[in-house]
Coordinates of C-alpha atoms in Angstrom, one line a residue:
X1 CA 100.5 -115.6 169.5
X2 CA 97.0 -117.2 169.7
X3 CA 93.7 -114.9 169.8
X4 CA 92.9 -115.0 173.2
X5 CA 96.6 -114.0 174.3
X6 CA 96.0 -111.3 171.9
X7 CA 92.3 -110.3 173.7
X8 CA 94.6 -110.4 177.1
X9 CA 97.2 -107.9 175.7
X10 CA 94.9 -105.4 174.6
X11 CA 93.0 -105.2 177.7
X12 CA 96.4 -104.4 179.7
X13 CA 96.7 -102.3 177.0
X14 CA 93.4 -101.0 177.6
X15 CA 93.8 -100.7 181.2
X16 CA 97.4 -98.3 180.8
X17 CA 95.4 -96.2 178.3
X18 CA 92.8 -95.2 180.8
X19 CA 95.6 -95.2 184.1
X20 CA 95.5 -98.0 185.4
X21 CA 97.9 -100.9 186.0
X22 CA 98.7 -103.0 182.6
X23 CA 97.4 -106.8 183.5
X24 CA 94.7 -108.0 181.3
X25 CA 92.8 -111.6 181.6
X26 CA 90.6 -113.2 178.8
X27 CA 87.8 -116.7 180.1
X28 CA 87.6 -118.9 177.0
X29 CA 85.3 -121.7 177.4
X30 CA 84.9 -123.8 173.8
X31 CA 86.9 -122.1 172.5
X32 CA 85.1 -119.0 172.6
X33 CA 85.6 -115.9 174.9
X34 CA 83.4 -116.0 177.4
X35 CA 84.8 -112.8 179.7
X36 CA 87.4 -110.5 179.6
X37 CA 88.8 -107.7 181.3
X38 CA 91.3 -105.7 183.3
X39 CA 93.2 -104.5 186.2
X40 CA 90.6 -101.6 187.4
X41 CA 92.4 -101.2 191.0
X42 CA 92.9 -97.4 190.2
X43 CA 90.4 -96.5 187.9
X44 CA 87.4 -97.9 190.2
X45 CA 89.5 -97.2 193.4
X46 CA 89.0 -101.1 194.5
X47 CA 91.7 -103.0 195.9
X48 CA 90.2 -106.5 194.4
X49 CA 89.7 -105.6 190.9
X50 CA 92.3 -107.5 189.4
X51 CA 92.1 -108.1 185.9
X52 CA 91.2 -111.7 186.9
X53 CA 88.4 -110.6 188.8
X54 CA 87.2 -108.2 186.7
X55 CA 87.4 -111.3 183.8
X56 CA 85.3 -113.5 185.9
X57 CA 83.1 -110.3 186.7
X58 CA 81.9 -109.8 183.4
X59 CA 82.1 -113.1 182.7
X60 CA 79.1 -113.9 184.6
X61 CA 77.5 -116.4 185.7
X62 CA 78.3 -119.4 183.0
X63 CA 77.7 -122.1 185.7
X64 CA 79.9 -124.7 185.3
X65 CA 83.8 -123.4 184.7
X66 CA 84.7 -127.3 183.4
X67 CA 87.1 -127.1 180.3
X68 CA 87.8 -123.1 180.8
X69 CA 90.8 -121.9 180.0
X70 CA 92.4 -118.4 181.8
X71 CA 94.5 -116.0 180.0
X72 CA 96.4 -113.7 182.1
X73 CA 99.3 -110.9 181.4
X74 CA 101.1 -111.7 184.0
X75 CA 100.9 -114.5 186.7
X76 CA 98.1 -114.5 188.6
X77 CA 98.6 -113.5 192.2
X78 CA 97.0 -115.5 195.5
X79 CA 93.4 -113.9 195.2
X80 CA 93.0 -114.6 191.8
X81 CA 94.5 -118.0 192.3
X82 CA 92.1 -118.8 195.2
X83 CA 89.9 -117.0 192.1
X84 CA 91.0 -120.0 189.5
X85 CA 90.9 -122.8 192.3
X86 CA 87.3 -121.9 193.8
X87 CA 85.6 -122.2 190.5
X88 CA 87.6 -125.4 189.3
X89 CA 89.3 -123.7 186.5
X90 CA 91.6 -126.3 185.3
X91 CA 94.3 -124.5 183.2
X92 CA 96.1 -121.5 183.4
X93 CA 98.1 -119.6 180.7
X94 CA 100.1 -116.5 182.0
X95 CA 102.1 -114.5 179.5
X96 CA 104.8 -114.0 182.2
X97 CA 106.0 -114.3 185.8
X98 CA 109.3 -112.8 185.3
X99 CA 108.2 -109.1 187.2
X100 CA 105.8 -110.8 189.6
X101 CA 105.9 -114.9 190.3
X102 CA 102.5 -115.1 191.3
X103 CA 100.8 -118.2 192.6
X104 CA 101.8 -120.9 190.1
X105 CA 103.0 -123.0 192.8
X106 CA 99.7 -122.8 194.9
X107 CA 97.5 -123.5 191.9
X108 CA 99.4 -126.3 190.5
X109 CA 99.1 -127.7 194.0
X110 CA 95.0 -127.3 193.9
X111 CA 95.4 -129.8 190.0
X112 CA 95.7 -126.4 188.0
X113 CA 97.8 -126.9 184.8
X114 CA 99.8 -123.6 184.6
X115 CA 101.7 -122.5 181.3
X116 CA 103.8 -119.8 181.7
X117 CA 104.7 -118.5 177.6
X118 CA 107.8 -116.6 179.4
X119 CA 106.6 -113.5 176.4
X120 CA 108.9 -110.3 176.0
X121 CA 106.2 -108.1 175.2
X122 CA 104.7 -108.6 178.3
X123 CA 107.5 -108.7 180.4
X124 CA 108.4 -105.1 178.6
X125 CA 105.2 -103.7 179.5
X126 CA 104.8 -105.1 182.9
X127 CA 108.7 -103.8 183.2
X128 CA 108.4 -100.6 182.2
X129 CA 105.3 -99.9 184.0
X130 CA 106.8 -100.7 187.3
X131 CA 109.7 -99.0 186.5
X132 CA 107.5 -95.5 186.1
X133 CA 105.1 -96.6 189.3
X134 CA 107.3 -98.4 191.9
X135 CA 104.7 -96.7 194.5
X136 CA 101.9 -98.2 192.6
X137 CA 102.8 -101.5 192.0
X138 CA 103.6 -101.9 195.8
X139 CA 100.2 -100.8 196.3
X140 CA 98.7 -103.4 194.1
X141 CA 100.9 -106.4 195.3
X142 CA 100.6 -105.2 198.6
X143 CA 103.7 -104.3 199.6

């Protein structure tokens, strides 16, 4: 597993640890982390922190997105897609889409390269999570 997949995974971890829903997301831009950070939907009681969001949050402002690459836990959903697609951010690398399939097909479709690594760890925590919160996960993928 590369460092930035790595950087993702312990800030779903981070995000269980403190309550909240187990998705982390890490920006690299030259091959440097530029923003990470994670699903705060409970923890801040706001529906549109997804760990996306909350990776291009504290991210910042780094003006031009060209040749960024976004790591996520899990698939990113449409509002982190429309996210990935506003800001032209070229490539996506999820560590799964097996509990939730996302938006792969609407990104690819805006020129998004998408790599899903298909990784049991993930799938196990994202599992297992779900499993223990069905009411919760509904909530966060709006069902």
């Amino acid at each position: 597993m590369d460092e930035f997949m790595a950087a993702a995974i312990a800030q779903a971890q981070q995000g269980l640890a403190e309550g909240g829903i187990p998705i982390g997301s890490v920006l690299v831009k030259d091959d440097k982390i530029v923003g990470q950070g994670h699903n705060k939907r409970v923890q801040d009681g706001d529906p549109v922190t997804h760990a996306e969001i909350d990776c291009l949050r504290n991210a910042g402002r780094i003006g031009n997105y060209k040749g960024t690459t976004l790591y996520s836990t899990l698939m990113p959903c449409y509002l982190c897609a429309g996210a990935v697609v506003q800001f032209g951010i070229k490539k996506v690398i999820a560590a799964e889409s097996a509990n939730f399939a996302g938006a792969k097909d609407f990104m690819e479709a805006h020129g998004v390269e998408v790599i899903d690594l298909n990784m049991y760890e993930c799938k196990r925590m994202m599992g297992d999570f779900i499993e223990k919160n069905p009411s919760l996960w509904n909530e966060d993928i709006g069902e």
